[in-house]
Amino acid sequence: PGPWALAGLREGRGGRGGPGRAVGGRQWVHGWFPELPWPRRMYRKEKSIQLKSSSAALYNNLSVLHLPGRQLTSFSTVHGPSLSVVMADGLGFSHRQLQAKEGGMAVSTSLLTQAAWCVLPSRVLLVLTSQKGIQMYESDGSIMVYWHALDVMEHPPAQAVFARGIAAAGGRFICVGTSSGLVLVFDIPPKGTNITVSEVLERHCDAITDIAAELGQAPDGAGDLVTADDAGTLCVWSTGEEFTLLSKIPAFGCSCSSVKLWNGIVAAGYGNGQIRLYEATTGLLRAEVNAHARWIYALDLAPQTGKLLSGAEDSFVHVWKLSRNLDTDDVEIEHCHAECVTDTQVCGARFCDPEGNSFAVTGYDLSEIFRYGRA
Amino acid sequence: MSARTLPLLFLNLGGEMLYILDQRLRAQSIPGEKARKDEWTDVDRKRVMNDIITTMFNKKFMEELFKPQELYSKKALRTVYDRLAHASIMRLNQASMDKLYDLMTMAFKYQVLLCPRPKDILLVTFNHLDAIKDFICDAPGILNQVDETFRQLIETYSCLSAGEFQLIRQTLLIFFQDMHIRVSIFLKDKVQNSNGRFVLPISGPVPWGTEVPGLIRMFNHNGDEVRRTEFTTDGNYVPPQREGSFDLYGDRVLKLGTNMYSVSRPVETHMSGSSKNLASHAKENIVPNPLAKEELNFLARLLGGLEIQKPGGSETGFRLNLFTTDEEEEHAALTRPEELSYKVINIEATQEPGRRAELSRILGELEVAEPRPGSAGKGEDLLALMDGL
């Protein structure tokens, strides 16, 4: 079919997954144009990474480590009692599996709830949270440098006990949440295993779901850490020797499963499929997006461009663009791209570079990581 | 992870089991006058259903079930259903029991996966219980037991938050992870792909409490809406009509968990083709679990104590076949892929002398002196069974 037929196909709505504007002009031309000028999809699917085991239906179940200037990109996703780690350099893939550490009595297997790489100025640690506690490894997963057992007595009986929610904060700390609503702040030395609990934050009444540190530049007085819980309450903190609670964004009736903080804007994903943007300093609601038809499981943000990635149980992954109107100081969000991961409940989604030119996705029961890059 | 998952898992799987058994019993039943001694009749079918339901909803058993606890392993749970299926005159061969369990688990996996909201798992459970009440509508004694359980479900789960329900759902999904057995009724209805994975529709009503995707609203620092835009996707969603009822009686609205089998739509499972999905992972626990035997514990014991006597020759006629012919059943037993074997543990074989004292003590505790309700149901036979050991 020549370009005429192709031109005909391009009529209609502004492209699937496009920004929603009208189709920009049809061009009836002679000859062959290998690159069509119509709004085309922003990302296209690339080669997947095969995993040795499938991904579990857990919030934020994909972590990606991409260090600037290095060819290596690492991916990790929780299977259940184990974590799959895949390291990809330009040449091939190497796989590793890490196990959830058993509790002291070693009578029951433990399930992992989450894993994430924490990038600090002097080192990168791979942190795993489970029903029994918190494991910290060197970034390639080769050596465990620290183990923190959860205090079961702190939890009322009949309540599930687990750690969940991981973030590096303040250039010096790693924060991890628990099912009782506590946030443990670990002080991480530049090297070695002398990791200590520096503080325990007790402002949440429900299980912590996610924690995020400021990825860009916090405006004056804005916090640099946000913690989210099962009830949907968000707390904004300023980190340091002592953490200070700056504001508490009340729940509106929906669980918050994933949260991000960028340039003083809190982006939160909820169980009713909404993404909300708040001012971190004041807690004011700035945007409300009816983004997904099901529970959101993952959010990620590309700090150099303000691109936001969201993945949910409805099989969709969306890319959005956050920005700040310099005149009005209003927060703006626009839709850039929609990807339907057929027959998959997405449980993990991450950008693979700081500009958001590529992203990775995994889903429940899937033994692969799908990758997408700028078309 | 969630300590409140087991009752929902047990009741829903039990419900599916009853749907399948009822369908197979109807398919194999002969009108009373014409039946030979070894053939199923309607009376037999009702008796089997009543027996199993009575055992399932036994008061002591339910009390134990509702205690906060971690989920059982697949092996342990399978043994519980083994016992339950044999609570009456019916007998199932290993191959038929395997197929039954495959169907039960794939059906409930499907229901959990497609629940619009995590809380809707409760509606699915209520659908199963509503149907169970229909099965025993002419046995008021057992009906009472089921209603009791219904009330206990409402009491236990009504106050849980959406986040806690999602944790229950996630716990269930971990239990069902990597199961991709193809079920012909699902394949025919196009709810399952030929690779064993379920079809997830991107159209239809959104869950109660969710808005149809598309609208973006932006607000200024005074809280006024200043801008509104829309985006489109391939999805085709509509608002939901109404919420299902969480009361003892009511319209559940949700169809998941209702009986999809009928005499004209027999159920088959396909073993071939599903094995390649398991190549990457077949083991459930990488670390051998020293408590594995302990898991076959209170619940399994409550359901029948030590190994039941093998049925005598005259009872072989009451065997139920989940396949169309005996030859098919035999063939299925021989060709079942290794990785799909449930490796049901024989309790007798694992009893060590040291445990016997513990077992007797536990059984001793179960001998409750209170007067039992005067129903003629099989309920009291459960404890009587233990007395007789």
PDB file of N, CA and C in Angstrom, chain A residues 13 16 52 54-59 79 107 113 131 158 160 162 230 272 284-295 297 313-314 316 318 320 330-333 335 343-345 364-365, chain B residues 1 4 68 70 109 113 116 118 162-163 166-167 169-170 173 176-178 180 193 197-200 207 209-221 231 233-234 237 280-281 289 291:
ATOM      1  N   ARG A  13      -9.416  10.361  15.141  1.00  0.00           N
ATOM      2  CA  ARG A  13      -9.055  10.992  16.410  1.00  0.00           C
ATOM      3  C   ARG A  13      -7.553  11.196  16.498  1.00  0.00           C
ATOM      4  N   ARG A  16      -4.066   6.932  18.914  1.00  0.00           N
ATOM      5  CA  ARG A  16      -4.281   6.231  20.166  1.00  0.00           C
ATOM      6  C   ARG A  16      -3.194   6.637  21.129  1.00  0.00           C
ATOM      7  N   LYS A  52      13.542 -15.450  35.647  1.00  0.00           N
ATOM      8  CA  LYS A  52      13.535 -16.869  36.025  1.00  0.00           C
ATOM      9  C   LYS A  52      12.266 -17.210  36.800  1.00  0.00           C
ATOM     10  N   SER A  54       8.134 -15.534  38.132  1.00  0.00           N
ATOM     11  CA  SER A  54       7.113 -14.524  37.829  1.00  0.00           C
ATOM     12  C   SER A  54       7.045 -13.463  38.920  1.00  0.00           C
ATOM     13  N   SER A  55       6.432 -12.338  38.566  1.00  0.00           N
ATOM     14  CA  SER A  55       6.310 -11.230  39.516  1.00  0.00           C
ATOM     15  C   SER A  55       5.054 -11.377  40.362  1.00  0.00           C
ATOM     16  N   ALA A  56       5.162 -10.982  41.607  1.00  0.00           N
ATOM     17  CA  ALA A  56       4.020 -11.060  42.529  1.00  0.00           C
ATOM     18  C   ALA A  56       3.188  -9.782  42.453  1.00  0.00           C
ATOM     19  N   ALA A  57       1.926  -9.884  42.852  1.00  0.00           N
ATOM     20  CA  ALA A  57       1.028  -8.722  42.863  1.00  0.00           C
ATOM     21  C   ALA A  57       1.290  -7.918  44.128  1.00  0.00           C
ATOM     22  N   LEU A  58       2.334  -7.086  44.065  1.00  0.00           N
ATOM     23  CA  LEU A  58       2.697  -6.241  45.210  1.00  0.00           C
ATOM     24  C   LEU A  58       2.910  -4.837  44.700  1.00  0.00           C
ATOM     25  N   TYR A  59       2.655  -3.852  45.553  1.00  0.00           N
ATOM     26  CA  TYR A  59       2.835  -2.461  45.126  1.00  0.00           C
ATOM     27  C   TYR A  59       4.285  -2.194  44.754  1.00  0.00           C
ATOM     28  N   HIS A  79       9.229 -12.069  43.655  1.00  0.00           N
ATOM     29  CA  HIS A  79       8.448 -13.215  43.179  1.00  0.00           C
ATOM     30  C   HIS A  79       7.505 -13.717  44.268  1.00  0.00           C
ATOM     31  N   VAL A 107      10.706 -21.321  61.374  1.00  0.00           N
ATOM     32  CA  VAL A 107       9.687 -22.352  61.197  1.00  0.00           C
ATOM     33  C   VAL A 107       8.690 -22.017  60.099  1.00  0.00           C
ATOM     34  N   THR A 113       7.956  -8.192  50.502  1.00  0.00           N
ATOM     35  CA  THR A 113       6.902  -7.261  50.114  1.00  0.00           C
ATOM     36  C   THR A 113       7.397  -6.274  49.061  1.00  0.00           C
ATOM     37  N   GLN A 131       8.109 -10.050  55.596  1.00  0.00           N
ATOM     38  CA  GLN A 131       7.246 -10.230  56.763  1.00  0.00           C
ATOM     39  C   GLN A 131       8.071 -10.312  58.038  1.00  0.00           C
ATOM     40  N   ALA A 158      -3.419 -10.743  65.099  1.00  0.00           N
ATOM     41  CA  ALA A 158      -4.364 -10.769  63.975  1.00  0.00           C
ATOM     42  C   ALA A 158      -3.981  -9.738  62.910  1.00  0.00           C
ATOM     43  N   ALA A 160      -1.433  -8.272  60.147  1.00  0.00           N
ATOM     44  CA  ALA A 160      -0.297  -8.748  59.379  1.00  0.00           C
ATOM     45  C   ALA A 160       0.943  -7.970  59.818  1.00  0.00           C
ATOM     46  N   PHE A 162       4.707  -6.836  58.575  1.00  0.00           N
ATOM     47  CA  PHE A 162       5.647  -6.773  57.460  1.00  0.00           C
ATOM     48  C   PHE A 162       6.253  -5.381  57.377  1.00  0.00           C
ATOM     49  N   ASP A 230      -1.801   3.060  54.019  1.00  0.00           N
ATOM     50  CA  ASP A 230      -2.947   2.299  53.520  1.00  0.00           C
ATOM     51  C   ASP A 230      -4.246   3.089  53.533  1.00  0.00           C
ATOM     52  N   ASN A 272      -8.481   4.031  43.907  1.00  0.00           N
ATOM     53  CA  ASN A 272      -9.627   4.248  43.011  1.00  0.00           C
ATOM     54  C   ASN A 272      -9.166   4.671  41.615  1.00  0.00           C
ATOM     55  N   LEU A 284      -1.847  21.505  49.678  1.00  0.00           N
ATOM     56  CA  LEU A 284      -2.967  21.890  48.822  1.00  0.00           C
ATOM     57  C   LEU A 284      -3.066  20.996  47.590  1.00  0.00           C
ATOM     58  N   LEU A 285      -4.293  20.613  47.245  1.00  0.00           N
ATOM     59  CA  LEU A 285      -4.531  19.798  46.058  1.00  0.00           C
ATOM     60  C   LEU A 285      -4.368  20.659  44.809  1.00  0.00           C
ATOM     61  N   ARG A 286      -3.537  20.234  43.855  1.00  0.00           N
ATOM     62  CA  ARG A 286      -3.284  21.026  42.664  1.00  0.00           C
ATOM     63  C   ARG A 286      -3.825  20.384  41.396  1.00  0.00           C
ATOM     64  N   ALA A 287      -3.953  19.061  41.421  1.00  0.00           N
ATOM     65  CA  ALA A 287      -4.509  18.404  40.236  1.00  0.00           C
ATOM     66  C   ALA A 287      -5.102  17.065  40.629  1.00  0.00           C
ATOM     67  N   GLU A 288      -6.139  16.688  39.870  1.00  0.00           N
ATOM     68  CA  GLU A 288      -6.807  15.423  40.125  1.00  0.00           C
ATOM     69  C   GLU A 288      -6.995  14.760  38.765  1.00  0.00           C
ATOM     70  N   VAL A 289      -6.446  13.574  38.624  1.00  0.00           N
ATOM     71  CA  VAL A 289      -6.521  12.895  37.327  1.00  0.00           C
ATOM     72  C   VAL A 289      -7.278  11.582  37.488  1.00  0.00           C
ATOM     73  N   ASN A 290      -8.334  11.391  36.712  1.00  0.00           N
ATOM     74  CA  ASN A 290      -8.989  10.075  36.671  1.00  0.00           C
ATOM     75  C   ASN A 290      -8.174   9.237  35.706  1.00  0.00           C
ATOM     76  N   ALA A 291      -7.115   8.668  36.241  1.00  0.00           N
ATOM     77  CA  ALA A 291      -6.062   8.100  35.399  1.00  0.00           C
ATOM     78  C   ALA A 291      -6.309   6.646  35.006  1.00  0.00           C
ATOM     79  N   HIS A 292      -6.782   5.844  35.960  1.00  0.00           N
ATOM     80  CA  HIS A 292      -6.907   4.411  35.707  1.00  0.00           C
ATOM     81  C   HIS A 292      -8.262   3.908  36.135  1.00  0.00           C
ATOM     82  N   ALA A 293      -8.646   2.738  35.571  1.00  0.00           N
ATOM     83  CA  ALA A 293      -9.938   2.142  35.909  1.00  0.00           C
ATOM     84  C   ALA A 293      -9.823   1.176  37.086  1.00  0.00           C
ATOM     85  N   ARG A 294      -8.606   0.974  37.568  1.00  0.00           N
ATOM     86  CA  ARG A 294      -8.424   0.074  38.704  1.00  0.00           C
ATOM     87  C   ARG A 294      -7.325   0.633  39.610  1.00  0.00           C
ATOM     88  N   TRP A 295      -7.064  -0.100  40.671  1.00  0.00           N
ATOM     89  CA  TRP A 295      -6.066   0.266  41.669  1.00  0.00           C
ATOM     90  C   TRP A 295      -4.698   0.534  41.044  1.00  0.00           C
ATOM     91  N   TYR A 297      -0.777   0.656  41.087  1.00  0.00           N
ATOM     92  CA  TYR A 297       0.225  -0.125  41.783  1.00  0.00           C
ATOM     93  C   TYR A 297       1.608   0.509  41.758  1.00  0.00           C
ATOM     94  N   GLU A 313      -3.725  -2.009  37.899  1.00  0.00           N
ATOM     95  CA  GLU A 313      -4.345  -3.319  37.670  1.00  0.00           C
ATOM     96  C   GLU A 313      -5.191  -3.338  36.404  1.00  0.00           C
ATOM     97  N   ASP A 314      -5.492  -2.172  35.837  1.00  0.00           N
ATOM     98  CA  ASP A 314      -6.367  -2.141  34.657  1.00  0.00           C
ATOM     99  C   ASP A 314      -5.617  -2.463  33.366  1.00  0.00           C
ATOM    100  N   PHE A 316      -3.138  -0.861  32.136  1.00  0.00           N
ATOM    101  CA  PHE A 316      -2.570   0.307  31.468  1.00  0.00           C
ATOM    102  C   PHE A 316      -1.366   0.885  32.182  1.00  0.00           C
ATOM    103  N   HIS A 318       0.558   4.658  31.896  1.00  0.00           N
ATOM    104  CA  HIS A 318       0.457   5.986  31.283  1.00  0.00           C
ATOM    105  C   HIS A 318       1.700   6.794  31.570  1.00  0.00           C
ATOM    106  N   TRP A 320       2.830  10.769  31.806  1.00  0.00           N
ATOM    107  CA  TRP A 320       2.315  12.131  31.954  1.00  0.00           C
ATOM    108  C   TRP A 320       3.491  13.094  32.019  1.00  0.00           C
ATOM    109  N   ASP A 330       0.951  27.681  38.935  1.00  0.00           N
ATOM    110  CA  ASP A 330       0.073  26.521  38.940  1.00  0.00           C
ATOM    111  C   ASP A 330       0.826  25.279  38.492  1.00  0.00           C
ATOM    112  N   VAL A 331       0.378  24.167  39.008  1.00  0.00           N
ATOM    113  CA  VAL A 331       0.955  22.887  38.609  1.00  0.00           C
ATOM    114  C   VAL A 331       0.157  22.366  37.425  1.00  0.00           C
ATOM    115  N   GLU A 332       0.843  21.913  36.400  1.00  0.00           N
ATOM    116  CA  GLU A 332       0.142  21.388  35.240  1.00  0.00           C
ATOM    117  C   GLU A 332       0.551  19.956  34.990  1.00  0.00           C
ATOM    118  N   ILE A 333      -0.401  19.205  34.479  1.00  0.00           N
ATOM    119  CA  ILE A 333      -0.120  17.808  34.114  1.00  0.00           C
ATOM    120  C   ILE A 333      -0.816  17.522  32.801  1.00  0.00           C
ATOM    121  N   HIS A 335      -1.256  14.472  29.567  1.00  0.00           N
ATOM    122  CA  HIS A 335      -1.088  13.072  29.217  1.00  0.00           C
ATOM    123  C   HIS A 335      -0.218  12.962  27.976  1.00  0.00           C
ATOM    124  N   ASP A 343      -3.840  -8.222  28.962  1.00  0.00           N
ATOM    125  CA  ASP A 343      -4.103  -9.307  29.917  1.00  0.00           C
ATOM    126  C   ASP A 343      -3.131  -9.331  31.087  1.00  0.00           C
ATOM    127  N   THR A 344      -2.651  -8.173  31.483  1.00  0.00           N
ATOM    128  CA  THR A 344      -1.682  -8.104  32.584  1.00  0.00           C
ATOM    129  C   THR A 344      -2.139  -7.092  33.617  1.00  0.00           C
ATOM    130  N   GLN A 345      -2.062  -7.478  34.882  1.00  0.00           N
ATOM    131  CA  GLN A 345      -2.288  -6.486  35.942  1.00  0.00           C
ATOM    132  C   GLN A 345      -0.914  -5.958  36.304  1.00  0.00           C
ATOM    133  N   TYR A 364       1.606  -9.019  37.392  1.00  0.00           N
ATOM    134  CA  TYR A 364       1.352 -10.233  38.155  1.00  0.00           C
ATOM    135  C   TYR A 364       1.413 -11.468  37.267  1.00  0.00           C
ATOM    136  N   ASP A 365       2.138 -12.484  37.728  1.00  0.00           N
ATOM    137  CA  ASP A 365       2.227 -13.771  37.009  1.00  0.00           C
ATOM    138  C   ASP A 365       3.076 -13.697  35.741  1.00  0.00           C
TER     139      ASP A 365
ATOM    140  N   MET B   1       0.401 -13.306  53.889  1.00  0.00           N
ATOM    141  CA  MET B   1       0.716 -12.077  54.620  1.00  0.00           C
ATOM    142  C   MET B   1      -0.453 -11.639  55.487  1.00  0.00           C
ATOM    143  N   ARG B   4      -6.044 -12.929  57.602  1.00  0.00           N
ATOM    144  CA  ARG B   4      -7.502 -13.105  57.518  1.00  0.00           C
ATOM    145  C   ARG B   4      -7.915 -13.720  56.188  1.00  0.00           C
ATOM    146  N   PRO B  68      -7.144 -15.780  63.266  1.00  0.00           N
ATOM    147  CA  PRO B  68      -6.125 -15.160  62.421  1.00  0.00           C
ATOM    148  C   PRO B  68      -4.917 -16.090  62.286  1.00  0.00           C
ATOM    149  N   GLU B  70      -1.730 -17.629  59.158  1.00  0.00           N
ATOM    150  CA  GLU B  70      -1.171 -17.581  57.817  1.00  0.00           C
ATOM    151  C   GLU B  70      -1.878 -18.630  56.950  1.00  0.00           C
ATOM    152  N   LYS B 109      -9.141 -18.423  41.292  1.00  0.00           N
ATOM    153  CA  LYS B 109      -8.083 -17.510  40.843  1.00  0.00           C
ATOM    154  C   LYS B 109      -8.678 -16.478  39.885  1.00  0.00           C
ATOM    155  N   LEU B 113      -8.825 -12.434  40.523  1.00  0.00           N
ATOM    156  CA  LEU B 113      -8.142 -11.562  39.574  1.00  0.00           C
ATOM    157  C   LEU B 113      -9.089 -10.527  38.991  1.00  0.00           C
ATOM    158  N   PRO B 116     -13.549  -6.323  40.676  1.00  0.00           N
ATOM    159  CA  PRO B 116     -13.301  -4.899  40.397  1.00  0.00           C
ATOM    160  C   PRO B 116     -12.588  -4.192  41.546  1.00  0.00           C
ATOM    161  N   PRO B 118     -10.917  -4.861  45.594  1.00  0.00           N
ATOM    162  CA  PRO B 118     -10.533  -5.951  46.505  1.00  0.00           C
ATOM    163  C   PRO B 118     -11.678  -6.348  47.439  1.00  0.00           C
ATOM    164  N   ALA B 162     -10.204  -0.789  52.663  1.00  0.00           N
ATOM    165  CA  ALA B 162      -9.875  -1.211  51.298  1.00  0.00           C
ATOM    166  C   ALA B 162      -8.441  -1.703  51.225  1.00  0.00           C
ATOM    167  N   GLY B 163      -7.537  -1.036  51.942  1.00  0.00           N
ATOM    168  CA  GLY B 163      -6.129  -1.429  51.950  1.00  0.00           C
ATOM    169  C   GLY B 163      -5.946  -2.826  52.517  1.00  0.00           C
ATOM    170  N   GLN B 166      -7.092  -5.308  50.008  1.00  0.00           N
ATOM    171  CA  GLN B 166      -6.094  -5.459  48.944  1.00  0.00           C
ATOM    172  C   GLN B 166      -4.973  -6.384  49.418  1.00  0.00           C
ATOM    173  N   LEU B 167      -4.628  -6.303  50.690  1.00  0.00           N
ATOM    174  CA  LEU B 167      -3.594  -7.197  51.227  1.00  0.00           C
ATOM    175  C   LEU B 167      -4.076  -8.648  51.184  1.00  0.00           C
ATOM    176  N   ARG B 169      -6.244  -9.798  49.063  1.00  0.00           N
ATOM    177  CA  ARG B 169      -6.217 -10.153  47.643  1.00  0.00           C
ATOM    178  C   ARG B 169      -4.802 -10.485  47.190  1.00  0.00           C
ATOM    179  N   GLN B 170      -3.829  -9.680  47.621  1.00  0.00           N
ATOM    180  CA  GLN B 170      -2.444  -9.932  47.243  1.00  0.00           C
ATOM    181  C   GLN B 170      -1.968 -11.268  47.817  1.00  0.00           C
ATOM    182  N   LEU B 173      -3.396 -13.910  45.643  1.00  0.00           N
ATOM    183  CA  LEU B 173      -2.730 -13.972  44.341  1.00  0.00           C
ATOM    184  C   LEU B 173      -1.357 -14.633  44.434  1.00  0.00           C
ATOM    185  N   PHE B 176      -1.994 -18.266  44.322  1.00  0.00           N
ATOM    186  CA  PHE B 176      -2.359 -18.761  42.990  1.00  0.00           C
ATOM    187  C   PHE B 176      -1.309 -18.500  41.922  1.00  0.00           C
ATOM    188  N   GLN B 177      -0.192 -17.897  42.325  1.00  0.00           N
ATOM    189  CA  GLN B 177       0.790 -17.502  41.323  1.00  0.00           C
ATOM    190  C   GLN B 177       1.311 -18.702  40.530  1.00  0.00           C
ATOM    191  N   ASP B 178       1.498 -18.496  39.227  1.00  0.00           N
ATOM    192  CA  ASP B 178       2.049 -19.516  38.336  1.00  0.00           C
ATOM    193  C   ASP B 178       1.110 -20.668  38.029  1.00  0.00           C
ATOM    194  N   HIS B 180      -1.560 -21.982  35.677  1.00  0.00           N
ATOM    195  CA  HIS B 180      -2.123 -21.627  34.373  1.00  0.00           C
ATOM    196  C   HIS B 180      -2.797 -22.825  33.721  1.00  0.00           C
ATOM    197  N   ASN B 193      -6.977 -17.483  27.769  1.00  0.00           N
ATOM    198  CA  ASN B 193      -6.269 -17.669  26.501  1.00  0.00           C
ATOM    199  C   ASN B 193      -5.725 -19.084  26.413  1.00  0.00           C
ATOM    200  N   ARG B 197      -3.530 -18.070  30.410  1.00  0.00           N
ATOM    201  CA  ARG B 197      -3.674 -16.796  31.124  1.00  0.00           C
ATOM    202  C   ARG B 197      -5.067 -16.225  30.902  1.00  0.00           C
ATOM    203  N   PHE B 198      -5.557 -15.565  31.940  1.00  0.00           N
ATOM    204  CA  PHE B 198      -6.912 -15.038  31.851  1.00  0.00           C
ATOM    205  C   PHE B 198      -6.982 -13.759  31.037  1.00  0.00           C
ATOM    206  N   VAL B 199      -8.110 -13.577  30.370  1.00  0.00           N
ATOM    207  CA  VAL B 199      -8.347 -12.374  29.593  1.00  0.00           C
ATOM    208  C   VAL B 199      -8.799 -11.272  30.551  1.00  0.00           C
ATOM    209  N   LEU B 200      -8.119 -10.156  30.505  1.00  0.00           N
ATOM    210  CA  LEU B 200      -8.502  -9.030  31.358  1.00  0.00           C
ATOM    211  C   LEU B 200      -9.145  -7.975  30.470  1.00  0.00           C
ATOM    212  N   PRO B 207     -15.071  -0.064  38.739  1.00  0.00           N
ATOM    213  CA  PRO B 207     -15.504  -0.478  40.073  1.00  0.00           C
ATOM    214  C   PRO B 207     -16.279   0.637  40.772  1.00  0.00           C
ATOM    215  N   GLY B 209     -16.890   3.414  43.093  1.00  0.00           N
ATOM    216  CA  GLY B 209     -15.953   4.311  43.760  1.00  0.00           C
ATOM    217  C   GLY B 209     -14.861   4.816  42.835  1.00  0.00           C
ATOM    218  N   THR B 210     -14.811   4.268  41.634  1.00  0.00           N
ATOM    219  CA  THR B 210     -13.799   4.717  40.663  1.00  0.00           C
ATOM    220  C   THR B 210     -14.493   5.510  39.557  1.00  0.00           C
ATOM    221  N   GLU B 211     -13.810   6.520  39.065  1.00  0.00           N
ATOM    222  CA  GLU B 211     -14.353   7.299  37.938  1.00  0.00           C
ATOM    223  C   GLU B 211     -13.846   6.714  36.629  1.00  0.00           C
ATOM    224  N   VAL B 212     -14.609   6.903  35.579  1.00  0.00           N
ATOM    225  CA  VAL B 212     -14.163   6.489  34.255  1.00  0.00           C
ATOM    226  C   VAL B 212     -12.917   7.311  33.912  1.00  0.00           C
ATOM    227  N   PRO B 213     -11.827   6.674  33.483  1.00  0.00           N
ATOM    228  CA  PRO B 213     -10.594   7.433  33.206  1.00  0.00           C
ATOM    229  C   PRO B 213     -10.793   8.439  32.081  1.00  0.00           C
ATOM    230  N   GLY B 214     -10.075   9.545  32.163  1.00  0.00           N
ATOM    231  CA  GLY B 214     -10.096  10.526  31.070  1.00  0.00           C
ATOM    232  C   GLY B 214      -9.973  11.963  31.508  1.00  0.00           C
ATOM    233  N   LEU B 215     -10.515  12.292  32.682  1.00  0.00           N
ATOM    234  CA  LEU B 215     -10.568  13.704  33.065  1.00  0.00           C
ATOM    235  C   LEU B 215      -9.358  14.138  33.884  1.00  0.00           C
ATOM    236  N   ILE B 216      -8.821  15.294  33.523  1.00  0.00           N
ATOM    237  CA  ILE B 216      -7.744  15.908  34.307  1.00  0.00           C
ATOM    238  C   ILE B 216      -8.247  17.278  34.766  1.00  0.00           C
ATOM    239  N   ARG B 217      -8.184  17.519  36.083  1.00  0.00           N
ATOM    240  CA  ARG B 217      -8.603  18.821  36.615  1.00  0.00           C
ATOM    241  C   ARG B 217      -7.428  19.459  37.330  1.00  0.00           C
ATOM    242  N   MET B 218      -7.235  20.753  37.084  1.00  0.00           N
ATOM    243  CA  MET B 218      -6.137  21.453  37.759  1.00  0.00           C
ATOM    244  C   MET B 218      -6.674  22.631  38.557  1.00  0.00           C
ATOM    245  N   PHE B 219      -6.080  22.862  39.731  1.00  0.00           N
ATOM    246  CA  PHE B 219      -6.590  23.883  40.657  1.00  0.00           C
ATOM    247  C   PHE B 219      -5.523  24.919  40.960  1.00  0.00           C
ATOM    248  N   ASN B 220      -5.964  26.156  41.220  1.00  0.00           N
ATOM    249  CA  ASN B 220      -4.990  27.190  41.595  1.00  0.00           C
ATOM    250  C   ASN B 220      -4.770  27.163  43.107  1.00  0.00           C
ATOM    251  N   HIS B 221      -3.982  28.109  43.611  1.00  0.00           N
ATOM    252  CA  HIS B 221      -3.630  28.066  45.025  1.00  0.00           C
ATOM    253  C   HIS B 221      -4.801  28.424  45.936  1.00  0.00           C
ATOM    254  N   PHE B 231      -8.084  12.986  28.244  1.00  0.00           N
ATOM    255  CA  PHE B 231      -7.220  12.138  27.428  1.00  0.00           C
ATOM    256  C   PHE B 231      -8.016  10.891  27.071  1.00  0.00           C
ATOM    257  N   THR B 233      -7.970   6.664  25.654  1.00  0.00           N
ATOM    258  CA  THR B 233      -7.184   5.432  25.527  1.00  0.00           C
ATOM    259  C   THR B 233      -8.027   4.414  24.754  1.00  0.00           C
ATOM    260  N   ASP B 234      -7.450   3.228  24.582  1.00  0.00           N
ATOM    261  CA  ASP B 234      -8.188   2.148  23.930  1.00  0.00           C
ATOM    262  C   ASP B 234      -9.296   1.598  24.820  1.00  0.00           C
ATOM    263  N   TYR B 237     -14.626   2.272  29.045  1.00  0.00           N
ATOM    264  CA  TYR B 237     -15.246   2.074  30.350  1.00  0.00           C
ATOM    265  C   TYR B 237     -16.523   2.893  30.497  1.00  0.00           C
ATOM    266  N   SER B 280       9.746 -22.616  34.475  1.00  0.00           N
ATOM    267  CA  SER B 280      10.598 -21.700  35.218  1.00  0.00           C
ATOM    268  C   SER B 280      10.441 -21.850  36.718  1.00  0.00           C
ATOM    269  N   HIS B 281       9.350 -22.396  37.162  1.00  0.00           N
ATOM    270  CA  HIS B 281       9.154 -22.459  38.606  1.00  0.00           C
ATOM    271  C   HIS B 281       8.067 -23.450  38.940  1.00  0.00           C
ATOM    272  N   ASN B 289      10.149 -26.847  54.489  1.00  0.00           N
ATOM    273  CA  ASN B 289       9.432 -26.299  55.617  1.00  0.00           C
ATOM    274  C   ASN B 289       9.253 -27.352  56.694  1.00  0.00           C
ATOM    275  N   LEU B 291       7.592 -27.278  59.185  1.00  0.00           N
ATOM    276  CA  LEU B 291       6.237 -27.305  59.710  1.00  0.00           C
ATOM    277  C   LEU B 291       5.247 -27.941  58.741  1.00  0.00           C
TER     278      LEU B 291
END
